[in-house]
Coordinates of C-alpha atoms and ligand atoms in Angstrom, one line a residue:
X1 CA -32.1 5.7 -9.7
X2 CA -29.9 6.0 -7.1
X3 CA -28.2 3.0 -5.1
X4 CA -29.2 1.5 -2.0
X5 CA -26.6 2.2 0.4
X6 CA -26.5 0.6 4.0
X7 CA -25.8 3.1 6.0
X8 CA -24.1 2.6 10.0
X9 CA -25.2 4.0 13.2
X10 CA -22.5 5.8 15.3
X11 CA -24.3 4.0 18.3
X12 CA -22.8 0.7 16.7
X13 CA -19.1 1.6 17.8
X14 CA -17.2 -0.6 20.1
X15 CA -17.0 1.0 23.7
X16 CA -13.1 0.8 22.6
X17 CA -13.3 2.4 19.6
X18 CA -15.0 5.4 20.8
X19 CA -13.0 5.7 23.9
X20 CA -9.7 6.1 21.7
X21 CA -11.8 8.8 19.4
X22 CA -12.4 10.1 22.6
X23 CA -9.2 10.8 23.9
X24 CA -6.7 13.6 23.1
X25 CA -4.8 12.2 20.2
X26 CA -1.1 12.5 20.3
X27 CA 2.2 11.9 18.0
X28 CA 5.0 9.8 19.2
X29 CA 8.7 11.5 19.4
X30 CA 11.0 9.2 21.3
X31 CA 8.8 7.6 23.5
X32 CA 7.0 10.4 24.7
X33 CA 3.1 11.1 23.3
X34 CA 2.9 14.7 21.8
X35 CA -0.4 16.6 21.8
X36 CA 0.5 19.9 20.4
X37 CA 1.8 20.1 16.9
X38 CA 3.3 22.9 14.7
X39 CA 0.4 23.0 12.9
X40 CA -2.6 22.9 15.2
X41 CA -4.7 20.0 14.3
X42 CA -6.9 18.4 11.0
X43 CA -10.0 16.9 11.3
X44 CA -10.2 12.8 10.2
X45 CA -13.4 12.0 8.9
X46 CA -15.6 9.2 7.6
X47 CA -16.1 9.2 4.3
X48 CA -19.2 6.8 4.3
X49 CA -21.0 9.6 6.5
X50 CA -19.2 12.7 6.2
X51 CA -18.9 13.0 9.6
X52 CA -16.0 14.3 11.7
X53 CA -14.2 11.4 13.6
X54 CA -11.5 13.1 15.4
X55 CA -9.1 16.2 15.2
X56 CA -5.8 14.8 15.2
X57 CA -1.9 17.0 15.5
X58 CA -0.7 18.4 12.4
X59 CA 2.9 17.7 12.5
X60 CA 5.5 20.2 10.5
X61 CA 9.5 20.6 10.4
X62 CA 10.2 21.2 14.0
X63 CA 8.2 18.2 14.9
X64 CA 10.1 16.2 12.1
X65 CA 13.6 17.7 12.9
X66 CA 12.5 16.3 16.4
X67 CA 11.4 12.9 15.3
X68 CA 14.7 12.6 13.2
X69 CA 17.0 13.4 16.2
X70 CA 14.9 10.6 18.5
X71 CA 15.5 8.1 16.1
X72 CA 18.9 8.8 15.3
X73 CA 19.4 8.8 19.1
X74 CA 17.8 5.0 19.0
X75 CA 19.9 4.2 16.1
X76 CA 22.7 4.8 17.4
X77 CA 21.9 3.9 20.9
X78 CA 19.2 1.4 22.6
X79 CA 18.0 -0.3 19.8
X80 CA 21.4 -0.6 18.5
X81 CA 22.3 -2.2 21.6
X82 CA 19.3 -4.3 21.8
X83 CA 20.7 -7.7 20.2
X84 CA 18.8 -9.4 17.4
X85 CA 16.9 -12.0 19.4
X86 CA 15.3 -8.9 21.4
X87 CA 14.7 -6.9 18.4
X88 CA 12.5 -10.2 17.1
X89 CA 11.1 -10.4 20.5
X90 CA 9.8 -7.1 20.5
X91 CA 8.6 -7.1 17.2
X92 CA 6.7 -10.6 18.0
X93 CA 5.1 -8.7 20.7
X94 CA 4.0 -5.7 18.7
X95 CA 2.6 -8.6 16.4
X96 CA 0.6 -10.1 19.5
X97 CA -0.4 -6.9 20.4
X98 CA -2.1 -6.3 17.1
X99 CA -4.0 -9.9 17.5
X100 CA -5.3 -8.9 20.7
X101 CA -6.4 -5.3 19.6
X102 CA -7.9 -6.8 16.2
X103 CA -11.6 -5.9 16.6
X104 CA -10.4 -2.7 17.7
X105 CA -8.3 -1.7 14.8
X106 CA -10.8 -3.0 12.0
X107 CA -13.6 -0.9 13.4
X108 CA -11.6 2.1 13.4
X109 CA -9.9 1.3 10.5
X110 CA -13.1 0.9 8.5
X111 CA -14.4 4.1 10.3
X112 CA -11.7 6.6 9.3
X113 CA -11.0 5.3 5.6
X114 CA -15.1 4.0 4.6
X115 CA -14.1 0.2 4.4
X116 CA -16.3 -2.7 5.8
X117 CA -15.0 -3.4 9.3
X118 CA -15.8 -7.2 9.0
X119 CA -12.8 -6.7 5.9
X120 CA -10.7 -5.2 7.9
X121 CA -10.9 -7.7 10.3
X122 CA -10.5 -10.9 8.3
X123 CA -7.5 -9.2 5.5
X124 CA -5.7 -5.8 6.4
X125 CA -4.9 -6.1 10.2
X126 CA -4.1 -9.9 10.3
X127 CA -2.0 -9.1 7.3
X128 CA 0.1 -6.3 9.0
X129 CA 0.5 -8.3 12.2
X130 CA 1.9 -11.1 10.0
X131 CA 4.3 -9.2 8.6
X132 CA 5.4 -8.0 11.8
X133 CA 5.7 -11.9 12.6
X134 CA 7.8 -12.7 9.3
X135 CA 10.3 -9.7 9.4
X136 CA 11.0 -10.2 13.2
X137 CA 11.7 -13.8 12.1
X138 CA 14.5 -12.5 9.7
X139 CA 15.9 -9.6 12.4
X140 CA 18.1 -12.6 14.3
X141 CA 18.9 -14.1 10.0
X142 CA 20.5 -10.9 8.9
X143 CA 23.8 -12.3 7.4
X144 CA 26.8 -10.8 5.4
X145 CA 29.1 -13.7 3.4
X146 CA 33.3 -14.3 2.6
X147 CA 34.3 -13.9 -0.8
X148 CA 37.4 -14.7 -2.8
X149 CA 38.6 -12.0 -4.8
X150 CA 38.8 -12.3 -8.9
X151 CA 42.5 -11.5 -9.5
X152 CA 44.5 -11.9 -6.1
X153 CA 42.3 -14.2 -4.0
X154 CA 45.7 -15.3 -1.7
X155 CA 46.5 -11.9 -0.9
X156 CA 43.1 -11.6 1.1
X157 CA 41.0 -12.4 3.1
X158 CA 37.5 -10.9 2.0
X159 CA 33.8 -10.9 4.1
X160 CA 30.7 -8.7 3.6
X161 CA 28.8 -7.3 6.7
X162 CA 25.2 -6.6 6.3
X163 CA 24.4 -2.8 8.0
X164 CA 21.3 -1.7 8.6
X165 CA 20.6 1.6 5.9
X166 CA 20.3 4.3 9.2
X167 CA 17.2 6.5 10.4
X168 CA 13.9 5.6 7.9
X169 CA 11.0 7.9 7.1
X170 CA 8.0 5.8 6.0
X171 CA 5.7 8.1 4.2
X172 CA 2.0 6.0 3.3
X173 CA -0.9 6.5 1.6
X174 CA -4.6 6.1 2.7
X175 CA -6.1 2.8 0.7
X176 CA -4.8 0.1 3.2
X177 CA -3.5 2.7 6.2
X178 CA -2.6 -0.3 9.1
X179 CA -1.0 -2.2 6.4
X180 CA 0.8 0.0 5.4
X181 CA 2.1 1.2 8.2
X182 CA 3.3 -2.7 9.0
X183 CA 4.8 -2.7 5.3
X184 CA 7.5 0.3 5.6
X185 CA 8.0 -0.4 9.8
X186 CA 8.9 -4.0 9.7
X187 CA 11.3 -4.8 7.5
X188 CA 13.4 -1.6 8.7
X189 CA 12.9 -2.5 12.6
X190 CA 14.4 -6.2 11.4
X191 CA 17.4 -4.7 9.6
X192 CA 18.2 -2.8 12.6
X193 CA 17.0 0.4 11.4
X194 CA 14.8 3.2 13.5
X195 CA 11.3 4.4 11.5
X196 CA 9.7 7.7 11.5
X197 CA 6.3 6.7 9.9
X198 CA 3.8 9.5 8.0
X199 CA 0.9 7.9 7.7
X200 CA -1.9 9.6 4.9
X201 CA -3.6 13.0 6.2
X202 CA -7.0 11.1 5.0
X203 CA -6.0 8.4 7.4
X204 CA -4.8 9.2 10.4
X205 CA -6.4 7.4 13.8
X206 CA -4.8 3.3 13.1
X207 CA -1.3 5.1 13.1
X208 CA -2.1 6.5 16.3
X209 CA -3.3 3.6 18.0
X210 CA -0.2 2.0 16.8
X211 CA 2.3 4.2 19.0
X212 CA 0.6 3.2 21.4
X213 CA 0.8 -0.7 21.2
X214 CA 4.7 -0.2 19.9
X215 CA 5.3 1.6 23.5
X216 CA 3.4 -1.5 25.1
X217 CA 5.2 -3.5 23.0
X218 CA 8.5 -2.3 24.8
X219 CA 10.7 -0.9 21.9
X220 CA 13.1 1.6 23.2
X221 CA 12.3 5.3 22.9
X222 CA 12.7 6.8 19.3
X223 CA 12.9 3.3 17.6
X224 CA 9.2 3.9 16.0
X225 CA 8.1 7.4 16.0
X226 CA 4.6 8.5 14.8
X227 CA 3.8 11.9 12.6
X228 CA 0.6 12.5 11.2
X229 CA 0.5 15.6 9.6
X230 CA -0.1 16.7 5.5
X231 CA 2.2 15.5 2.5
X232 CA 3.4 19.0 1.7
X233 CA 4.7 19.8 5.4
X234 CA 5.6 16.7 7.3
X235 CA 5.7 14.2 4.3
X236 CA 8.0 16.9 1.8
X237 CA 10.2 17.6 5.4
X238 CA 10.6 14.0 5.7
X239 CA 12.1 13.9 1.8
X240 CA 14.4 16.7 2.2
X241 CA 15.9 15.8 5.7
X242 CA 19.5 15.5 5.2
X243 CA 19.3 13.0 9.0
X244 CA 17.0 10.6 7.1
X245 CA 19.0 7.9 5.6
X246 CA 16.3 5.7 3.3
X247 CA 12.2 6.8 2.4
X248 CA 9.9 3.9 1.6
X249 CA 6.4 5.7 0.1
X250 CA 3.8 4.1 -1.5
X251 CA 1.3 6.5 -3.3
X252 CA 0.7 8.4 -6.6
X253 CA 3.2 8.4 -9.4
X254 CA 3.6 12.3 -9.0
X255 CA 4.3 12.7 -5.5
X256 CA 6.9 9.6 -5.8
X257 CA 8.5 12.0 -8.2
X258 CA 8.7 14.9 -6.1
X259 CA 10.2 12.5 -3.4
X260 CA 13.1 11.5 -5.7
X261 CA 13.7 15.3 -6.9
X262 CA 13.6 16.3 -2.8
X263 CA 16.4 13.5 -2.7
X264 CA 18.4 14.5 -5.4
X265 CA 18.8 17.7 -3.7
X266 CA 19.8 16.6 -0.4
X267 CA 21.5 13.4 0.7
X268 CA 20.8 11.5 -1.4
X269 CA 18.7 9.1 0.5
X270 CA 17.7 5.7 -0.8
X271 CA 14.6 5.4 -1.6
X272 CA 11.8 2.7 -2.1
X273 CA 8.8 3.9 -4.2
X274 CA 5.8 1.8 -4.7
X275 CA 3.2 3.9 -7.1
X276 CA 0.8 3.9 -9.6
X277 CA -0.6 1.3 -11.9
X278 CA -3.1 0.5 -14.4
X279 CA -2.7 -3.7 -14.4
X280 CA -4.0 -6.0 -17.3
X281 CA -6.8 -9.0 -16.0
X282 CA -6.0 -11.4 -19.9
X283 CA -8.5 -13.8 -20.3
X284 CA -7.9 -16.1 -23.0
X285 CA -11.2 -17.8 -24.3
X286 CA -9.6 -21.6 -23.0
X287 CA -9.9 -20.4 -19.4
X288 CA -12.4 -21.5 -16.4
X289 CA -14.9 -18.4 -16.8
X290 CA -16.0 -19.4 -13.5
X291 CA -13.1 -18.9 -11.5
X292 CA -12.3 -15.5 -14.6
X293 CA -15.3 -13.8 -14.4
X294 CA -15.3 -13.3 -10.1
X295 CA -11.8 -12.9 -9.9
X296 CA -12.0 -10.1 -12.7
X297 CA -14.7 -7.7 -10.9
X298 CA -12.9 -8.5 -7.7
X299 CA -9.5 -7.2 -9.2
X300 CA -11.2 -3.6 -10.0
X301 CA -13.9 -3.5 -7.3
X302 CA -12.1 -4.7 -4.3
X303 CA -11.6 -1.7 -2.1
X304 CA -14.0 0.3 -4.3
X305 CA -11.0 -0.3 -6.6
X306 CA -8.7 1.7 -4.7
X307 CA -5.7 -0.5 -5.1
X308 CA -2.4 0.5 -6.7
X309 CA -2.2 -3.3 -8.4
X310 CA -6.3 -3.1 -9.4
X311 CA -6.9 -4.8 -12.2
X312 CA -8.4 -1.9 -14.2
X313 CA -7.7 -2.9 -17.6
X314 CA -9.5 -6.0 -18.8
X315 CA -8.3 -7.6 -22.2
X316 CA -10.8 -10.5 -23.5
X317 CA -10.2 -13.0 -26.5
X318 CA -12.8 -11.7 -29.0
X319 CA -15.0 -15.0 -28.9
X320 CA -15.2 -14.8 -24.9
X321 CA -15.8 -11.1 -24.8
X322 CA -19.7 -10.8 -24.3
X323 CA -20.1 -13.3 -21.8
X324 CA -16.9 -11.9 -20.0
X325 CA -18.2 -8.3 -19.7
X326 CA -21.9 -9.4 -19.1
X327 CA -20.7 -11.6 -16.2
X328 CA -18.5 -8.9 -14.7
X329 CA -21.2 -5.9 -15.4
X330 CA -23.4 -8.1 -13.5
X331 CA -21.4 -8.8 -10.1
X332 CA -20.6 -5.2 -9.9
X333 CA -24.6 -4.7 -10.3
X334 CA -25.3 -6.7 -7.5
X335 CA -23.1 -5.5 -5.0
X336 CA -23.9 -4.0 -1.9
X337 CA -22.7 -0.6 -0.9
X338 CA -22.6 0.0 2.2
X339 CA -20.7 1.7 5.6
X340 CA -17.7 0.0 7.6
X341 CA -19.6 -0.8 10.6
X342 CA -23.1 -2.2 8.6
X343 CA -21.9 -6.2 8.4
X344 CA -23.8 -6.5 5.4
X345 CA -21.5 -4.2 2.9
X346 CA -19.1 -5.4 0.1
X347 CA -18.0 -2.2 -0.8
X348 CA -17.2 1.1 0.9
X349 CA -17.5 4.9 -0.4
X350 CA -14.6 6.2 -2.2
X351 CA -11.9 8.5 0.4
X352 CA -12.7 12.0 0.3
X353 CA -14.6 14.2 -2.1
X354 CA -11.6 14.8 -4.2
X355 CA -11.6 11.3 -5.1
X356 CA -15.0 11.1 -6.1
X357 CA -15.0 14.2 -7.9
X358 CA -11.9 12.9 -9.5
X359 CA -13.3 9.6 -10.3
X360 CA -16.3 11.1 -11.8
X361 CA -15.2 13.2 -14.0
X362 CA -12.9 10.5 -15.5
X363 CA -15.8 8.8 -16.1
X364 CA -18.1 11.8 -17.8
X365 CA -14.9 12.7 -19.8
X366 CA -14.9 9.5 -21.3
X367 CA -18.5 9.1 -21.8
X368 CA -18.7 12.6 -23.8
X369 CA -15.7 10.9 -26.0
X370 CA -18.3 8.4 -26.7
X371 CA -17.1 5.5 -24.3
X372 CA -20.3 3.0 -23.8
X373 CA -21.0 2.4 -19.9
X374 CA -21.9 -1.0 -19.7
X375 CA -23.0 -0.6 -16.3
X376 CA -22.8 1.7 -13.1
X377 CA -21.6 5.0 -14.2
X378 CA -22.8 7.1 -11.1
X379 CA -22.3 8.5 -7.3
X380 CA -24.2 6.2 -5.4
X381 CA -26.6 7.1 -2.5
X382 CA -27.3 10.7 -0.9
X383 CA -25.1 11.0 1.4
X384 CA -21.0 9.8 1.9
X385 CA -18.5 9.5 -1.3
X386 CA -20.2 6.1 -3.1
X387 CA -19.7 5.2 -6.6
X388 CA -21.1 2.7 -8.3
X389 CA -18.9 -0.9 -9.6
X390 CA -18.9 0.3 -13.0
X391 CA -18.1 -1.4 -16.5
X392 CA -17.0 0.7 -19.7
X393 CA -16.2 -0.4 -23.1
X394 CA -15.7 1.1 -26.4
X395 CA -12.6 3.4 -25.6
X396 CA -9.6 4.2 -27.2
X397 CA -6.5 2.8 -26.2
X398 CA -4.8 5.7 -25.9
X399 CA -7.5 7.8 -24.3
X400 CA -6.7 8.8 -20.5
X401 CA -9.4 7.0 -19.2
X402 CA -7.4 3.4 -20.7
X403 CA -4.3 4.6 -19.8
X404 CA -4.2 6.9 -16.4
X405 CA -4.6 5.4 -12.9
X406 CA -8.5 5.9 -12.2
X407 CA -8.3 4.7 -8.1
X408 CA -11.4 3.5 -8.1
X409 CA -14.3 0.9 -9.2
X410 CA -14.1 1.5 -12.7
X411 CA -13.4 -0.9 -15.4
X412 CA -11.7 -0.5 -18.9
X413 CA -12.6 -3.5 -21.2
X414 CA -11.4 -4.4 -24.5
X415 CA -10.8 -7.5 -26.4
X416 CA -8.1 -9.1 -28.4
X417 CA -7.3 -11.9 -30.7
X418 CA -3.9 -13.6 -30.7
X419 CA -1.3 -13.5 -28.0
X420 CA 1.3 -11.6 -29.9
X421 CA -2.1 -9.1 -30.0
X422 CA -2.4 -9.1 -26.1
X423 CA 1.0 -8.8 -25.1
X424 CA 1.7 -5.1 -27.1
X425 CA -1.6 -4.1 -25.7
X426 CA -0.6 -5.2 -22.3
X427 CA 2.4 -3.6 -22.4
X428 CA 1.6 0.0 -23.8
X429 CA 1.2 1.8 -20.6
X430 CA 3.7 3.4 -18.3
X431 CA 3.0 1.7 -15.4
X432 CA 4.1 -2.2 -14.7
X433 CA 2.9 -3.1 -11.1
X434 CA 1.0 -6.2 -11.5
X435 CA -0.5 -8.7 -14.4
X436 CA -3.1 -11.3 -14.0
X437 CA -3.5 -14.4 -17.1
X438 CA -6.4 -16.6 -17.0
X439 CA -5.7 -20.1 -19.8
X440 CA -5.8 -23.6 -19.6
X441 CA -2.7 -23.9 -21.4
X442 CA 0.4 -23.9 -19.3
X443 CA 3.0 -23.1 -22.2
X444 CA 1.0 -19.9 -22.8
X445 CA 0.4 -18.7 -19.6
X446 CA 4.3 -18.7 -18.9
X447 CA 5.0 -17.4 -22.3
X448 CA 2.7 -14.3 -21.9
X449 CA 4.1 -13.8 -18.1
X450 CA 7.3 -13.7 -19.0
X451 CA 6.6 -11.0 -21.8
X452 CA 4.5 -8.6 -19.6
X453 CA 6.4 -6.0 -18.1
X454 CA 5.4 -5.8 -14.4
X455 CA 6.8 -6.8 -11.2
X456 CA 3.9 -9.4 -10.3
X457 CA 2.4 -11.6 -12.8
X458 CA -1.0 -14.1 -11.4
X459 CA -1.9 -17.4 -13.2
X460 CA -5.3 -18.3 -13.0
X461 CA -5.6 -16.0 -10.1
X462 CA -5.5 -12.6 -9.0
X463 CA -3.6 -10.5 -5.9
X464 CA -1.4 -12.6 -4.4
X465 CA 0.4 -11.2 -1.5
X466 CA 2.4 -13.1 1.0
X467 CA 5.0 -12.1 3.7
X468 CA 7.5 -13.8 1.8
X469 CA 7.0 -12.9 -2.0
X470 CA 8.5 -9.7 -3.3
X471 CA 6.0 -6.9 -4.8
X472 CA 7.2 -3.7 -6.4
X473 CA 6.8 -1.9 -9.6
X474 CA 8.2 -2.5 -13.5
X475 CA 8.4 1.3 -15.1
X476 CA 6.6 4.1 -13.5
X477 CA 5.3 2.0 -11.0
X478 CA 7.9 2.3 -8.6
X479 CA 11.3 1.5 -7.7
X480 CA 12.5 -1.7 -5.6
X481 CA 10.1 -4.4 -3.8
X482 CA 9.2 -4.9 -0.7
X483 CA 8.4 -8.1 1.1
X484 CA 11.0 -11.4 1.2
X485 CA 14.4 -10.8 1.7
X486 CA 14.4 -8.3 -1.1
X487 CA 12.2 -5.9 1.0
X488 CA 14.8 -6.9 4.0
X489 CA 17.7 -5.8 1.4
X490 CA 16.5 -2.6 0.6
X491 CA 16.9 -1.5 4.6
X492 CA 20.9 -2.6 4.3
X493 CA 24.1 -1.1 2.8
X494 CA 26.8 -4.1 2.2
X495 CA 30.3 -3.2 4.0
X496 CA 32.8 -5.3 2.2
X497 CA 36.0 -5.5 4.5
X498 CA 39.6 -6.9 2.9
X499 CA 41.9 -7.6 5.2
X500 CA 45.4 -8.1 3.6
X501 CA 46.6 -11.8 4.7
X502 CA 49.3 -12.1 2.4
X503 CA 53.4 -11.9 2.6
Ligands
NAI1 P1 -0.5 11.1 -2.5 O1 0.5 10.4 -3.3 O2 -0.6 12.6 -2.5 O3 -0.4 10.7 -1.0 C1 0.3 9.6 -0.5 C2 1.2 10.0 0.7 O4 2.2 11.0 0.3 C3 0.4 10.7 1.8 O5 0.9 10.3 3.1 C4 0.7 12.2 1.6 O6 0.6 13.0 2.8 C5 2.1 12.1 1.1 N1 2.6 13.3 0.4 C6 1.9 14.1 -0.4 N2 2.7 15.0 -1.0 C7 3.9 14.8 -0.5 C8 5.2 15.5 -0.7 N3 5.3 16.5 -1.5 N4 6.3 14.9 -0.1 C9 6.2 13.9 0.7 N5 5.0 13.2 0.9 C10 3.9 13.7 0.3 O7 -1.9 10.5 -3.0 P2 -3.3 11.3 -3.0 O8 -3.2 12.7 -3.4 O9 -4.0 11.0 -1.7 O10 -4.1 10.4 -4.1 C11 -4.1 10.9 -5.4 C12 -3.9 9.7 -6.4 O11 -2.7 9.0 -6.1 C13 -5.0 8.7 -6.3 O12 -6.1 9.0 -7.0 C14 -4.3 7.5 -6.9 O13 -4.3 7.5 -8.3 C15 -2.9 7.6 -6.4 N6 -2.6 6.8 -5.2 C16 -1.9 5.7 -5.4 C17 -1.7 4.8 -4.3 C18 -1.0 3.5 -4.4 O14 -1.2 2.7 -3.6 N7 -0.2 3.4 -5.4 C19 -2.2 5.2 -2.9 C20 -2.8 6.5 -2.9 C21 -3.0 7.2 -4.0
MG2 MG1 -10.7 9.5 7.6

């Protein structure tokens, strides 16, 4: 039986939202909007209808050496001249901006990658608009410090300047695309640096309408430039540019290799990489189920579970098990799927065809190695890329579909019995993004987080993202963090000056 799906009518659009598919859409190069790209155009599409939305410019080198040159230009230039208070000011303005175009953005958010627009609207684009907020809080708090040195502190007079990293390419994927984009922008623009962003060739159209509210927003030409274009032109031009001084990418595991390799054999550019994970949900048998149970089919079906810190592996204490997996079998069975512009779905189609052919055959892999499908298991609806919540159990450990990133709404359950038990299990994967522990007793809960290897660990709750509290990867999930002052940090070099003082 297949799934009812709630499909949308294009008829539902926002008069805005069409009007901007309507229009000629162009790149942004110093200022100036850019129509004709290298590569002609691609086509952005909805992946709840398969439908075209909008042909969009496909950026190659020229258009990147181009982009490079504006925002060295700005870098060294304007927005190097600009001082910190009008770097924040601009930056609170972009943030307003986003506010005032929210409705906008959510629709064509959801539209272009398949998510409800009503989520949109109420998490990804009032996120990004509050990061633009916090970092251009911290662009007029950029500090360096004096220092006494170790063996001859008399001789010297020592003090450390804080210097923005240079020109930044911010290369994105296509699961939160607006958020994204706010993610690698901000914290540069508030270190001083100048951004060339790529966003995902899945996920083009919220980038776009982005250039245009960060020219509105008054930033000098070059400071933010726009590409959208494919990861083996644009993005792999972007990793070898010997002008681009730092690459922040979030995305799969493989291409954040090829981005280190492409900067091993250039300049060297510093790089943040945020990438794949495969993130333990432990619930102990002590813990409120009522609070477990939601929180653990939201961890893997949020975002039809295409989240780099989904919680796709689910550990239960033996006696809880059942009721655990019955209770989160059963959410995922009552969820609605639906379009981004129908108000009453939960749960949007998967991105493209790729990833529900890849997602599917995960899934009949493991089921012809004899894994039990709890429930779910299947494309859902006719028409658009749908799949349904889906609970498996019975696997082995070291199978791929336990231990390689699945990107979407499929769960891997299996149960444990002490905590020395759950914290080897937790810990036998490559990846170490994220880690959520469910108990009512204190002592353990901070015993097991500090054993887990990952870079965010959730008491009692799950996906906790703020402005202010660092995220990044353990392992082969990534290198650095961003958000706080650690995802300031990784836009600045430190310049220590010693001035010689003494006779
Ligand atoms: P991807 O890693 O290929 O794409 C992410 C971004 O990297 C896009 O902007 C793409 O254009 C760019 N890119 C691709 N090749 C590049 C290259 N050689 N040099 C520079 N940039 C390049 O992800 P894809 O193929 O769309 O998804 C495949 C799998 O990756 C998913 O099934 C999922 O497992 C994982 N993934 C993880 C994400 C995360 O948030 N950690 C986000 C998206 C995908
Ligand atoms: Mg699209």
């Amino acid at each position: 039986m297949t799934r009812h799906i709630l499909y949308h009518e294009l008829s539902d659009m926002r008069e805005d939202v069409r009007a901007f598919l309507d229009r000629p859409k162009a790149i942004l190069i110093g200022g100036e909007f850019v129509e004709k790209a290298s590569g002609g155009t691609f086509t952005s599409e909805d992946p709840g209808l398969e439908t075209a939305l909008a042909e969009v410019p496909a950026a190659e080198q020229a258009e990147v050496d181009a982009a490079v040159d504006a925002a060295r230009s700005a870098f060294e230039g304007e927005w190097a001249k600009m001082v910190p208070a009008g770097r924040a000011g601009c930056m609170f303005k972009l943030a307003d901006l986003i506010y005032q175009n929210l409705d906008q953005l959510a629709q064509l958010e959801g539209l272009d990658t398949g998510k409800p627009a009503h989520i949109a609207a109420a998490l990804d684009i009032p996120f990004a608009a509050e990061v633009f907020k916090y970092y251009g809080g911290w662009a007029t708090k950029v500090r360096g410090s004096t220092l006494d040195l170790a063996l001859n502190p008399e001789q010297f007079h020592v003090y450390t300047r804080a210097e923005p990293v240079g020109v930044v390419a911010g290369v994105i994927p296509w699961n939160y695309p607006f958020a994204q984009a706010a993610f690698k922008i901000a914290p540069a623009l508030a270190a001083g640096c100048t951004v060339i962003l790529k966003p995902a060739e899945q996920t083009p159209l919220t980038a776009l309408r982005l250039a245009e509210l960060v020219v509105e927003a008054g930033f000098p030409a070059g400071t933010v430039n726009v590409l959208t274009g494919f990861g083996h032109t644009a993005g792999a031009a972007l990793a070898a540019h010997h002008g681009v001084d730092k690459l922040t990418f979030t995305g799969s595991t493989d291409v954040g290799r090829l981005i280190a390799e492409a900067s091993a054999k250039s300049n060297l550019k510093r790089l943040t990489l945020e990438l794949g994970g495969k993130s333990p949900v432990i619930i102990f048998a002590d813990a409120d189920m009522d609070k477990a149970i939601p929180a653990a089919a939201a961890a893997i079906f949020g975002n039809s579970g295409q989240v780099c810190n989904a919680g796709s592996r689910l550990f239960v204490e033996a006696s809880a098990y059942d009721r655990v997996i019955e209770g989160v079998a059963e959410i995922g069975k009552g969820m609605q799927l639906g379009c981004a512009m129908n108000a009453g779905s939960e749960l949007g189609p998967l991105m493209s065809a790729t990833q529900l052919q890849r997602v599917s055959s995960m899934v009949e892999e493991a089921q012809r190695a004899g894994v039990t499908v709890v429930s779910g298991g299947s494309q859902g609806g006719d028409k658009g890329y749908f799949f349904e919540p889906t609970v498996l159990t019975d696997m082995d450990p070291a199978s791929s579909i336990a231990t390689d990133e699945i990107f979407g709404p499929v769960l891997c359950a299996m149960t444990f019995n002490d905590d020395d038990d759950i914290v080897a299990a937790a810990n036998d994967t490559n990846f170490g993004l994220a880690a959520s522990i469910w108990t009512g007793n204190p002592g353990r809960a901070h015993r097991v987080a500090h054993a887990v290897k990952a870079g965010a660990v959730w008491v009692n709750a799950f996906g906790v993202f703020d402005p202010n509290l660092p995220f990044g990867g353990y392992k082969e999930s990534g290198w650095g963090r961003e958000f706080g002052i650690e995802g300031l940090n990784a836009f600045l070099e430190t310049k220590a000056v010693s001035m010689h003082i003494g006779a």
